JSON list of C-alpha atoms in Angstrom, two decimals:
[
{"chain": "B", "resi": 26, "resn": "MET", "atom": "CA", "xyz": [-8.00, -21.25, -11.63]},
{"chain": "B", "resi": 27, "resn": "SER", "atom": "CA", "xyz": [-10.01, -20.26, -14.65]},
{"chain": "B", "resi": 28, "resn": "ASP", "atom": "CA", "xyz": [-8.40, -19.20, -17.93]},
{"chain": "B", "resi": 29, "resn": "GLY", "atom": "CA", "xyz": [-5.02, -20.36, -16.66]},
{"chain": "B", "resi": 30, "resn": "VAL", "atom": "CA", "xyz": [-4.74, -17.26, -14.45]},
{"chain": "B", "resi": 31, "resn": "ARG", "atom": "CA", "xyz": [-2.26, -17.68, -11.62]},
{"chain": "B", "resi": 32, "resn": "GLU", "atom": "CA", "xyz": [-1.84, -15.82, -8.38]},
{"chain": "B", "resi": 33, "resn": "PRO", "atom": "CA", "xyz": [0.86, -13.17, -8.91]},
{"chain": "B", "resi": 34, "resn": "GLY", "atom": "CA", "xyz": [4.29, -13.70, -7.33]},
{"chain": "B", "resi": 35, "resn": "VAL", "atom": "CA", "xyz": [5.76, -11.28, -4.83]},
{"chain": "B", "resi": 36, "resn": "ASN", "atom": "CA", "xyz": [7.57, -8.53, -6.72]},
{"chain": "B", "resi": 37, "resn": "ARG", "atom": "CA", "xyz": [8.48, -5.28, -5.01]},
{"chain": "B", "resi": 38, "resn": "SER", "atom": "CA", "xyz": [11.53, -4.13, -6.93]},
{"chain": "B", "resi": 39, "resn": "ASN", "atom": "CA", "xyz": [10.63, -0.43, -6.80]},
{"chain": "B", "resi": 40, "resn": "GLY", "atom": "CA", "xyz": [8.85, 1.65, -5.51]},
{"chain": "B", "resi": 41, "resn": "GLY", "atom": "CA", "xyz": [1.00, 12.07, 7.92]},
{"chain": "B", "resi": 42, "resn": "VAL", "atom": "CA", "xyz": [-1.43, 9.76, 9.10]},
{"chain": "B", "resi": 43, "resn": "PRO", "atom": "CA", "xyz": [-4.82, 11.15, 7.98]},
{"chain": "B", "resi": 44, "resn": "SER", "atom": "CA", "xyz": [-7.02, 13.08, 10.30]},
{"chain": "B", "resi": 45, "resn": "PRO", "atom": "CA", "xyz": [-9.27, 11.20, 12.75]},
{"chain": "B", "resi": 46, "resn": "ASP", "atom": "CA", "xyz": [-12.66, 9.80, 11.72]},
{"chain": "B", "resi": 47, "resn": "ALA", "atom": "CA", "xyz": [-14.71, 12.75, 10.52]},
{"chain": "B", "resi": 48, "resn": "SER", "atom": "CA", "xyz": [-17.94, 10.88, 9.76]},
{"chain": "B", "resi": 49, "resn": "GLY", "atom": "CA", "xyz": [-19.46, 11.16, 13.19]},
{"chain": "B", "resi": 50, "resn": "THR", "atom": "CA", "xyz": [-20.86, 7.65, 12.85]},
{"chain": "B", "resi": 51, "resn": "GLY", "atom": "CA", "xyz": [-18.79, 6.18, 15.66]},
{"chain": "B", "resi": 52, "resn": "ARG", "atom": "CA", "xyz": [-18.38, 2.99, 13.65]},
{"chain": "B", "resi": 53, "resn": "GLU", "atom": "CA", "xyz": [-15.07, 1.19, 13.62]},
{"chain": "B", "resi": 54, "resn": "PRO", "atom": "CA", "xyz": [-13.23, 1.09, 10.26]},
{"chain": "B", "resi": 55, "resn": "LEU", "atom": "CA", "xyz": [-12.79, -2.26, 8.56]},
{"chain": "B", "resi": 56, "resn": "VAL", "atom": "CA", "xyz": [-9.16, -3.32, 8.94]},
{"chain": "B", "resi": 57, "resn": "LEU", "atom": "CA", "xyz": [-7.12, -6.47, 8.64]},
{"chain": "B", "resi": 58, "resn": "ASP", "atom": "CA", "xyz": [-4.39, -7.30, 11.16]},
{"chain": "B", "resi": 59, "resn": "LEU", "atom": "CA", "xyz": [-1.51, -8.49, 8.98]},
{"chain": "B", "resi": 60, "resn": "GLN", "atom": "CA", "xyz": [1.27, -10.14, 10.94]},
{"chain": "B", "resi": 61, "resn": "PRO", "atom": "CA", "xyz": [4.56, -11.07, 9.26]},
{"chain": "B", "resi": 62, "resn": "VAL", "atom": "CA", "xyz": [4.46, -14.40, 7.44]},
{"chain": "B", "resi": 63, "resn": "ARG", "atom": "CA", "xyz": [8.21, -14.87, 7.56]},
{"chain": "B", "resi": 64, "resn": "PRO", "atom": "CA", "xyz": [11.22, -12.73, 8.49]},
{"chain": "B", "resi": 65, "resn": "ALA", "atom": "CA", "xyz": [13.34, -11.11, 5.82]},
{"chain": "B", "resi": 66, "resn": "PRO", "atom": "CA", "xyz": [16.89, -10.89, 7.20]},
{"chain": "B", "resi": 67, "resn": "VAL", "atom": "CA", "xyz": [19.28, -8.40, 5.64]},
{"chain": "B", "resi": 68, "resn": "ARG", "atom": "CA", "xyz": [23.05, -8.85, 5.65]},
{"chain": "B", "resi": 69, "resn": "GLU", "atom": "CA", "xyz": [25.19, -5.72, 5.54]},
{"chain": "B", "resi": 70, "resn": "ARG", "atom": "CA", "xyz": [28.24, -4.14, 7.16]},
{"chain": "B", "resi": 71, "resn": "ALA", "atom": "CA", "xyz": [27.71, -2.78, 10.65]},
{"chain": "B", "resi": 72, "resn": "ASP", "atom": "CA", "xyz": [28.50, 0.84, 9.65]},
{"chain": "B", "resi": 73, "resn": "ALA", "atom": "CA", "xyz": [26.23, 0.61, 6.61]},
{"chain": "B", "resi": 74, "resn": "ALA", "atom": "CA", "xyz": [23.45, -0.81, 8.76]},
{"chain": "B", "resi": 75, "resn": "ARG", "atom": "CA", "xyz": [23.79, 2.04, 11.25]},
{"chain": "B", "resi": 76, "resn": "ASN", "atom": "CA", "xyz": [23.63, 4.64, 8.50]},
{"chain": "B", "resi": 77, "resn": "ARG", "atom": "CA", "xyz": [20.63, 2.92, 6.90]},
{"chain": "B", "resi": 78, "resn": "VAL", "atom": "CA", "xyz": [18.73, 2.93, 10.20]},
{"chain": "B", "resi": 79, "resn": "ARG", "atom": "CA", "xyz": [19.56, 6.60, 10.80]},
{"chain": "B", "resi": 80, "resn": "VAL", "atom": "CA", "xyz": [18.53, 7.62, 7.29]},
{"chain": "B", "resi": 81, "resn": "LEU", "atom": "CA", "xyz": [15.26, 5.70, 7.33]},
{"chain": "B", "resi": 82, "resn": "ALA", "atom": "CA", "xyz": [14.36, 6.96, 10.81]},
{"chain": "B", "resi": 83, "resn": "ALA", "atom": "CA", "xyz": [15.11, 10.54, 9.80]},
{"chain": "B", "resi": 84, "resn": "ALA", "atom": "CA", "xyz": [13.10, 10.22, 6.60]},
{"chain": "B", "resi": 85, "resn": "GLU", "atom": "CA", "xyz": [10.17, 8.69, 8.48]},
{"chain": "B", "resi": 86, "resn": "ARG", "atom": "CA", "xyz": [10.12, 11.68, 10.84]},
{"chain": "B", "resi": 87, "resn": "LEU", "atom": "CA", "xyz": [10.25, 14.20, 8.00]},
{"chain": "B", "resi": 88, "resn": "PHE", "atom": "CA", "xyz": [7.63, 12.40, 5.93]},
{"chain": "B", "resi": 89, "resn": "ALA", "atom": "CA", "xyz": [5.25, 12.18, 8.89]},
{"chain": "B", "resi": 90, "resn": "ALA", "atom": "CA", "xyz": [5.76, 15.83, 9.86]},
{"chain": "B", "resi": 91, "resn": "GLY", "atom": "CA", "xyz": [4.45, 17.31, 6.62]},
{"chain": "B", "resi": 92, "resn": "ASP", "atom": "CA", "xyz": [3.90, 16.67, 2.93]},
{"chain": "B", "resi": 93, "resn": "ALA", "atom": "CA", "xyz": [6.30, 13.88, 1.95]},
{"chain": "B", "resi": 94, "resn": "ARG", "atom": "CA", "xyz": [6.38, 15.19, -1.61]},
{"chain": "B", "resi": 95, "resn": "ASN", "atom": "CA", "xyz": [8.19, 18.33, -0.41]},
{"chain": "B", "resi": 96, "resn": "VAL", "atom": "CA", "xyz": [10.98, 16.61, 1.54]},
{"chain": "B", "resi": 97, "resn": "THR", "atom": "CA", "xyz": [14.46, 16.96, 0.00]},
{"chain": "B", "resi": 98, "resn": "MET", "atom": "CA", "xyz": [17.55, 14.78, 0.10]},
{"chain": "B", "resi": 99, "resn": "ASP", "atom": "CA", "xyz": [19.48, 17.58, 1.83]},
{"chain": "B", "resi": 100, "resn": "GLU", "atom": "CA", "xyz": [16.88, 17.71, 4.60]},
{"chain": "B", "resi": 101, "resn": "ILE", "atom": "CA", "xyz": [17.09, 13.95, 5.11]},
{"chain": "B", "resi": 102, "resn": "ALA", "atom": "CA", "xyz": [20.89, 13.98, 5.22]},
{"chain": "B", "resi": 103, "resn": "LYS", "atom": "CA", "xyz": [20.87, 16.81, 7.76]},
{"chain": "B", "resi": 104, "resn": "GLU", "atom": "CA", "xyz": [18.19, 15.15, 9.92]},
{"chain": "B", "resi": 105, "resn": "ALA", "atom": "CA", "xyz": [20.07, 11.83, 9.83]},
{"chain": "B", "resi": 106, "resn": "GLY", "atom": "CA", "xyz": [23.45, 13.40, 10.56]},
{"chain": "B", "resi": 107, "resn": "VAL", "atom": "CA", "xyz": [25.10, 11.81, 7.52]},
{"chain": "B", "resi": 108, "resn": "GLY", "atom": "CA", "xyz": [26.91, 13.30, 4.55]},
{"chain": "B", "resi": 109, "resn": "ARG", "atom": "CA", "xyz": [25.17, 13.78, 1.22]},
{"chain": "B", "resi": 110, "resn": "ALA", "atom": "CA", "xyz": [27.62, 11.38, -0.41]},
{"chain": "B", "resi": 111, "resn": "THR", "atom": "CA", "xyz": [26.76, 8.69, 2.12]},
{"chain": "B", "resi": 112, "resn": "LEU", "atom": "CA", "xyz": [23.05, 9.22, 1.47]},
{"chain": "B", "resi": 113, "resn": "TYR", "atom": "CA", "xyz": [23.35, 9.17, -2.32]},
{"chain": "B", "resi": 114, "resn": "ARG", "atom": "CA", "xyz": [25.49, 6.04, -2.32]},
{"chain": "B", "resi": 115, "resn": "ARG", "atom": "CA", "xyz": [22.51, 4.07, -1.08]},
{"chain": "B", "resi": 116, "resn": "TYR", "atom": "CA", "xyz": [19.48, 6.05, -2.29]},
{"chain": "B", "resi": 117, "resn": "PRO", "atom": "CA", "xyz": [19.32, 7.98, -5.58]},
{"chain": "B", "resi": 118, "resn": "ASP", "atom": "CA", "xyz": [16.37, 10.16, -4.55]},
{"chain": "B", "resi": 119, "resn": "VAL", "atom": "CA", "xyz": [13.66, 10.78, -1.95]},
{"chain": "B", "resi": 120, "resn": "ALA", "atom": "CA", "xyz": [11.26, 8.36, -3.64]},
{"chain": "B", "resi": 121, "resn": "ALA", "atom": "CA", "xyz": [13.79, 5.55, -3.20]},
{"chain": "B", "resi": 122, "resn": "ILE", "atom": "CA", "xyz": [13.93, 6.23, 0.55]},
{"chain": "B", "resi": 123, "resn": "ALA", "atom": "CA", "xyz": [10.15, 6.31, 0.84]},
{"chain": "B", "resi": 124, "resn": "THR", "atom": "CA", "xyz": [10.02, 3.09, -1.15]},
{"chain": "B", "resi": 125, "resn": "ALA", "atom": "CA", "xyz": [12.46, 1.38, 1.22]},
{"chain": "B", "resi": 126, "resn": "LEU", "atom": "CA", "xyz": [10.24, 2.31, 4.16]},
{"chain": "B", "resi": 127, "resn": "LEU", "atom": "CA", "xyz": [7.07, 1.24, 2.39]},
{"chain": "B", "resi": 128, "resn": "ASP", "atom": "CA", "xyz": [8.53, -1.98, 0.99]},
{"chain": "B", "resi": 129, "resn": "GLU", "atom": "CA", "xyz": [8.08, -4.18, 4.04]},
{"chain": "B", "resi": 130, "resn": "HIS", "atom": "CA", "xyz": [4.45, -3.17, 4.54]},
{"chain": "B", "resi": 131, "resn": "GLU", "atom": "CA", "xyz": [3.56, -3.92, 0.92]},
{"chain": "B", "resi": 132, "resn": "ARG", "atom": "CA", "xyz": [5.53, -7.15, 0.88]},
{"chain": "B", "resi": 133, "resn": "ARG", "atom": "CA", "xyz": [3.71, -8.36, 3.98]},
{"chain": "B", "resi": 134, "resn": "LEU", "atom": "CA", "xyz": [0.36, -7.75, 2.30]},
{"chain": "B", "resi": 135, "resn": "GLN", "atom": "CA", "xyz": [1.55, -9.57, -0.82]},
{"chain": "B", "resi": 136, "resn": "GLU", "atom": "CA", "xyz": [2.53, -12.61, 1.22]},
{"chain": "B", "resi": 137, "resn": "HIS", "atom": "CA", "xyz": [-0.87, -12.75, 2.90]},
{"chain": "B", "resi": 138, "resn": "ILE", "atom": "CA", "xyz": [-2.58, -12.55, -0.48]},
{"chain": "B", "resi": 139, "resn": "LEU", "atom": "CA", "xyz": [-0.49, -15.49, -1.70]},
{"chain": "B", "resi": 140, "resn": "SER", "atom": "CA", "xyz": [-0.59, -17.79, 1.30]},
{"chain": "B", "resi": 141, "resn": "GLY", "atom": "CA", "xyz": [-2.57, -16.25, 4.14]},
{"chain": "B", "resi": 142, "resn": "PRO", "atom": "CA", "xyz": [-6.00, -17.34, 5.36]},
{"chain": "B", "resi": 143, "resn": "PRO", "atom": "CA", "xyz": [-9.18, -16.46, 3.45]},
{"chain": "B", "resi": 144, "resn": "PRO", "atom": "CA", "xyz": [-10.78, -14.19, 2.52]},
{"chain": "B", "resi": 145, "resn": "LEU", "atom": "CA", "xyz": [-7.63, -12.20, 1.75]},
{"chain": "B", "resi": 146, "resn": "GLY", "atom": "CA", "xyz": [-5.69, -15.36, 0.93]},
{"chain": "B", "resi": 147, "resn": "PRO", "atom": "CA", "xyz": [-6.79, -18.31, -1.22]},
{"chain": "B", "resi": 148, "resn": "GLY", "atom": "CA", "xyz": [-9.96, -20.23, -0.41]},
{"chain": "B", "resi": 149, "resn": "ALA", "atom": "CA", "xyz": [-12.72, -17.61, -0.63]},
{"chain": "B", "resi": 150, "resn": "SER", "atom": "CA", "xyz": [-14.88, -16.53, -3.56]},
{"chain": "B", "resi": 151, "resn": "PRO", "atom": "CA", "xyz": [-13.49, -13.90, -5.98]},
{"chain": "B", "resi": 152, "resn": "ALA", "atom": "CA", "xyz": [-15.95, -11.34, -4.63]},
{"chain": "B", "resi": 153, "resn": "GLU", "atom": "CA", "xyz": [-14.94, -11.94, -1.01]},
{"chain": "B", "resi": 154, "resn": "ARG", "atom": "CA", "xyz": [-11.25, -11.89, -1.88]},
{"chain": "B", "resi": 155, "resn": "LEU", "atom": "CA", "xyz": [-11.60, -8.64, -3.83]},
{"chain": "B", "resi": 156, "resn": "ALA", "atom": "CA", "xyz": [-13.52, -7.07, -0.95]},
{"chain": "B", "resi": 157, "resn": "ALA", "atom": "CA", "xyz": [-10.84, -8.19, 1.52]},
{"chain": "B", "resi": 158, "resn": "PHE", "atom": "CA", "xyz": [-8.17, -6.76, -0.78]},
{"chain": "B", "resi": 159, "resn": "CYS", "atom": "CA", "xyz": [-9.97, -3.41, -0.72]},
{"chain": "B", "resi": 160, "resn": "VAL", "atom": "CA", "xyz": [-10.10, -3.46, 3.08]},
{"chain": "B", "resi": 161, "resn": "ALA", "atom": "CA", "xyz": [-6.38, -4.24, 3.28]},
{"chain": "B", "resi": 162, "resn": "MET", "atom": "CA", "xyz": [-5.39, -1.56, 0.76]},
{"chain": "B", "resi": 163, "resn": "VAL", "atom": "CA", "xyz": [-7.35, 1.16, 2.56]},
{"chain": "B", "resi": 164, "resn": "ASP", "atom": "CA", "xyz": [-5.76, 0.09, 5.83]},
{"chain": "B", "resi": 165, "resn": "LEU", "atom": "CA", "xyz": [-2.32, 0.28, 4.20]},
{"chain": "B", "resi": 166, "resn": "LEU", "atom": "CA", "xyz": [-3.03, 3.82, 3.03]},
{"chain": "B", "resi": 167, "resn": "GLU", "atom": "CA", "xyz": [-4.45, 4.87, 6.38]},
{"chain": "B", "resi": 168, "resn": "ARG", "atom": "CA", "xyz": [-1.37, 3.67, 8.25]},
{"chain": "B", "resi": 169, "resn": "HIS", "atom": "CA", "xyz": [1.32, 4.67, 5.76]},
{"chain": "B", "resi": 170, "resn": "LEU", "atom": "CA", "xyz": [-0.08, 7.40, 3.52]},
{"chain": "B", "resi": 171, "resn": "HIS", "atom": "CA", "xyz": [2.92, 9.66, 4.16]},
{"chain": "B", "resi": 172, "resn": "LEU", "atom": "CA", "xyz": [5.18, 6.94, 2.74]},
{"chain": "B", "resi": 173, "resn": "VAL", "atom": "CA", "xyz": [2.99, 6.18, -0.26]},
{"chain": "B", "resi": 174, "resn": "LEU", "atom": "CA", "xyz": [2.87, 9.89, -1.10]},
{"chain": "B", "resi": 175, "resn": "GLY", "atom": "CA", "xyz": [6.65, 9.95, -1.11]},
{"chain": "B", "resi": 176, "resn": "ALA", "atom": "CA", "xyz": [7.05, 6.79, -3.19]},
{"chain": "B", "resi": 177, "resn": "GLU", "atom": "CA", "xyz": [4.12, 6.29, -5.54]},
{"chain": "B", "resi": 178, "resn": "THR", "atom": "CA", "xyz": [2.58, 9.58, -6.65]},
{"chain": "B", "resi": 179, "resn": "GLY", "atom": "CA", "xyz": [1.63, 10.36, -10.23]},
{"chain": "B", "resi": 180, "resn": "SER", "atom": "CA", "xyz": [2.89, 8.16, -13.05]},
{"chain": "B", "resi": 181, "resn": "ALA", "atom": "CA", "xyz": [5.63, 6.72, -10.80]},
{"chain": "B", "resi": 182, "resn": "ARG", "atom": "CA", "xyz": [2.95, 4.54, -9.23]},
{"chain": "B", "resi": 183, "resn": "PHE", "atom": "CA", "xyz": [2.51, 2.46, -12.37]},
{"chain": "B", "resi": 184, "resn": "GLY", "atom": "CA", "xyz": [6.18, 1.58, -12.63]},
{"chain": "B", "resi": 185, "resn": "THR", "atom": "CA", "xyz": [6.44, -0.07, -9.21]},
{"chain": "B", "resi": 186, "resn": "GLY", "atom": "CA", "xyz": [6.59, -3.80, -8.72]},
{"chain": "B", "resi": 187, "resn": "ALA", "atom": "CA", "xyz": [3.84, -3.44, -6.11]},
{"chain": "B", "resi": 188, "resn": "TYR", "atom": "CA", "xyz": [1.40, -1.97, -8.64]},
{"chain": "B", "resi": 189, "resn": "GLY", "atom": "CA", "xyz": [2.15, -4.82, -11.01]},
{"chain": "B", "resi": 190, "resn": "PHE", "atom": "CA", "xyz": [1.36, -7.29, -8.23]},
{"chain": "B", "resi": 191, "resn": "TRP", "atom": "CA", "xyz": [-1.90, -5.57, -7.24]},
{"chain": "B", "resi": 192, "resn": "ARG", "atom": "CA", "xyz": [-2.98, -5.41, -10.87]},
{"chain": "B", "resi": 193, "resn": "ALA", "atom": "CA", "xyz": [-2.25, -9.08, -11.54]},
{"chain": "B", "resi": 194, "resn": "HIS", "atom": "CA", "xyz": [-4.14, -10.08, -8.41]},
{"chain": "B", "resi": 195, "resn": "VAL", "atom": "CA", "xyz": [-7.20, -7.96, -9.23]},
{"chain": "B", "resi": 196, "resn": "ARG", "atom": "CA", "xyz": [-7.20, -9.14, -12.84]},
{"chain": "B", "resi": 197, "resn": "MET", "atom": "CA", "xyz": [-7.10, -12.76, -11.69]},
{"chain": "B", "resi": 198, "resn": "LEU", "atom": "CA", "xyz": [-10.08, -12.27, -9.37]},
{"chain": "B", "resi": 199, "resn": "LEU", "atom": "CA", "xyz": [-12.07, -10.49, -12.06]},
{"chain": "B", "resi": 200, "resn": "THR", "atom": "CA", "xyz": [-11.29, -13.27, -14.52]},
{"chain": "B", "resi": 201, "resn": "GLU", "atom": "CA", "xyz": [-12.37, -15.95, -12.04]},
{"chain": "B", "resi": 202, "resn": "SER", "atom": "CA", "xyz": [-15.62, -14.07, -11.39]},
{"chain": "B", "resi": 203, "resn": "GLY", "atom": "CA", "xyz": [-16.47, -13.99, -15.10]},
{"chain": "B", "resi": 204, "resn": "ALA", "atom": "CA", "xyz": [-16.15, -10.22, -15.47]},
{"chain": "B", "resi": 205, "resn": "PRO", "atom": "CA", "xyz": [-16.44, -9.23, -19.16]},
{"chain": "B", "resi": 206, "resn": "ASP", "atom": "CA", "xyz": [-13.11, -7.37, -19.50]},
{"chain": "B", "resi": 207, "resn": "PRO", "atom": "CA", "xyz": [-10.64, -7.97, -16.65]},
{"chain": "B", "resi": 208, "resn": "ASP", "atom": "CA", "xyz": [-7.83, -6.10, -18.41]},
{"chain": "B", "resi": 209, "resn": "GLY", "atom": "CA", "xyz": [-10.01, -3.07, -18.92]},
{"chain": "B", "resi": 210, "resn": "MET", "atom": "CA", "xyz": [-11.41, -3.15, -15.41]},
{"chain": "B", "resi": 211, "resn": "ALA", "atom": "CA", "xyz": [-8.30, -3.87, -13.32]},
{"chain": "B", "resi": 212, "resn": "ASP", "atom": "CA", "xyz": [-6.85, -0.36, -13.33]},
{"chain": "B", "resi": 213, "resn": "GLY", "atom": "CA", "xyz": [-10.25, 1.12, -12.57]},
{"chain": "B", "resi": 214, "resn": "VAL", "atom": "CA", "xyz": [-10.49, -1.07, -9.47]},
{"chain": "B", "resi": 215, "resn": "LEU", "atom": "CA", "xyz": [-7.06, 0.14, -8.35]},
{"chain": "B", "resi": 216, "resn": "ALA", "atom": "CA", "xyz": [-7.64, 3.83, -9.13]},
{"chain": "B", "resi": 217, "resn": "PRO", "atom": "CA", "xyz": [-9.15, 4.65, -5.70]},
{"chain": "B", "resi": 218, "resn": "PHE", "atom": "CA", "xyz": [-5.93, 3.47, -4.05]},
{"chain": "B", "resi": 219, "resn": "ALA", "atom": "CA", "xyz": [-3.82, 6.21, -5.63]},
{"chain": "B", "resi": 220, "resn": "PRO", "atom": "CA", "xyz": [-2.46, 8.15, -2.63]},
{"chain": "B", "resi": 221, "resn": "GLU", "atom": "CA", "xyz": [-3.65, 11.51, -3.99]},
{"chain": "B", "resi": 222, "resn": "VAL", "atom": "CA", "xyz": [-7.21, 10.16, -4.22]},
{"chain": "B", "resi": 223, "resn": "TYR", "atom": "CA", "xyz": [-7.17, 8.84, -0.67]},
{"chain": "B", "resi": 224, "resn": "LEU", "atom": "CA", "xyz": [-5.66, 12.10, 0.62]},
{"chain": "B", "resi": 225, "resn": "PHE", "atom": "CA", "xyz": [-8.43, 14.06, -1.12]},
{"chain": "B", "resi": 226, "resn": "GLN", "atom": "CA", "xyz": [-11.15, 11.86, 0.33]},
{"chain": "B", "resi": 227, "resn": "ARG", "atom": "CA", "xyz": [-9.81, 11.91, 3.89]},
{"chain": "B", "resi": 228, "resn": "ARG", "atom": "CA", "xyz": [-8.45, 15.46, 4.18]},
{"chain": "B", "resi": 229, "resn": "THR", "atom": "CA", "xyz": [-10.50, 17.53, 1.71]},
{"chain": "B", "resi": 230, "resn": "LEU", "atom": "CA", "xyz": [-13.86, 15.76, 1.74]},
{"chain": "B", "resi": 231, "resn": "GLY", "atom": "CA", "xyz": [-13.53, 14.64, 5.35]},
{"chain": "B", "resi": 232, "resn": "LEU", "atom": "CA", "xyz": [-14.67, 11.08, 4.65]},
{"chain": "B", "resi": 233, "resn": "SER", "atom": "CA", "xyz": [-13.87, 8.54, 7.33]},
{"chain": "B", "resi": 234, "resn": "GLN", "atom": "CA", "xyz": [-11.77, 5.46, 6.71]},
{"chain": "B", "resi": 235, "resn": "HIS", "atom": "CA", "xyz": [-14.90, 3.41, 7.33]},
{"chain": "B", "resi": 236, "resn": "ARG", "atom": "CA", "xyz": [-16.93, 5.22, 4.66]},
{"chain": "B", "resi": 237, "resn": "VAL", "atom": "CA", "xyz": [-14.18, 4.88, 2.06]},
{"chain": "B", "resi": 238, "resn": "THR", "atom": "CA", "xyz": [-13.79, 1.19, 2.87]},
{"chain": "B", "resi": 239, "resn": "GLU", "atom": "CA", "xyz": [-17.51, 0.44, 2.80]},
{"chain": "B", "resi": 240, "resn": "ALA", "atom": "CA", "xyz": [-17.91, 2.08, -0.61]},
{"chain": "B", "resi": 241, "resn": "LEU", "atom": "CA", "xyz": [-15.04, 0.04, -2.06]},
{"chain": "B", "resi": 242, "resn": "VAL", "atom": "CA", "xyz": [-16.30, -3.22, -0.52]},
{"chain": "B", "resi": 243, "resn": "TRP", "atom": "CA", "xyz": [-19.72, -2.58, -2.06]},
{"chain": "B", "resi": 244, "resn": "SER", "atom": "CA", "xyz": [-18.12, -1.98, -5.46]},
{"chain": "B", "resi": 245, "resn": "ALA", "atom": "CA", "xyz": [-15.95, -5.09, -5.14]},
{"chain": "B", "resi": 246, "resn": "HIS", "atom": "CA", "xyz": [-18.98, -7.32, -4.57]},
{"chain": "B", "resi": 247, "resn": "ARG", "atom": "CA", "xyz": [-20.82, -5.80, -7.49]},
{"chain": "B", "resi": 248, "resn": "LEU", "atom": "CA", "xyz": [-17.85, -6.11, -9.86]},
{"chain": "B", "resi": 249, "resn": "ALA", "atom": "CA", "xyz": [-16.96, -9.65, -8.86]},
{"chain": "B", "resi": 250, "resn": "GLY", "atom": "CA", "xyz": [-20.50, -10.99, -8.82]},
{"chain": "B", "resi": 251, "resn": "GLY", "atom": "CA", "xyz": [-21.01, -11.28, -5.09]},
{"chain": "B", "resi": 252, "resn": "GLY", "atom": "CA", "xyz": [-24.31, -9.45, -4.81]},
{"chain": "B", "resi": 253, "resn": "PRO", "atom": "CA", "xyz": [-24.91, -6.07, -3.19]},
{"chain": "B", "resi": 254, "resn": "GLY", "atom": "CA", "xyz": [-22.05, -6.61, -0.74]},
{"chain": "B", "resi": 255, "resn": "ARG", "atom": "CA", "xyz": [-23.04, -4.00, 1.80]},
{"chain": "B", "resi": 256, "resn": "ARG", "atom": "CA", "xyz": [-21.64, -5.03, 5.19]},
{"chain": "B", "resi": 257, "resn": "GLN", "atom": "CA", "xyz": [-23.82, -4.44, 8.20]}
]
């Protein structure tokens, strides 16, 4: 790879479904079907495992029912039927619970970037890989926006291991494409994937998933030197 840039390693130490297609185009959104690359077994005591499952299931229900940013630890404990002490022993705050739910989805995407088939994985041009990354990130937001809102809003987004991975990957592709300032451009490429931005586009502006994806794919091809990049 050029300039000694390496593919980033998987690092995810930290941290409702949007309304239906409002575009009226009838076109299918661009999505990538990401199947697990390998299982990630977890060893824990049986009682701890039961409590974890109850807490995560309860949190998932509460996050999906409304604005995840307004859910409290007390509400999760009550919904899960566990004591507050039990909840706090495992999770310090609501963001940590949202992060635990989101973790597997983001890790799966990271693994496909590292070792999956092209164009998302290695083997395609930087422009095609960046476009595929945009498709995958929009799909992640579309499926799990309620979790991302609970885990990665505001400045908290930049402190997550996932953001560091996305940034390293985008910077690598921009460097390989010969972009003039990969460090300066990387965060701009990732800015549209902030959950508040996607929520505004889908809920307030009424843009479809397809329209958001197409715009980002077009930009990816232009930034990474792949031509106009408009998919037919």
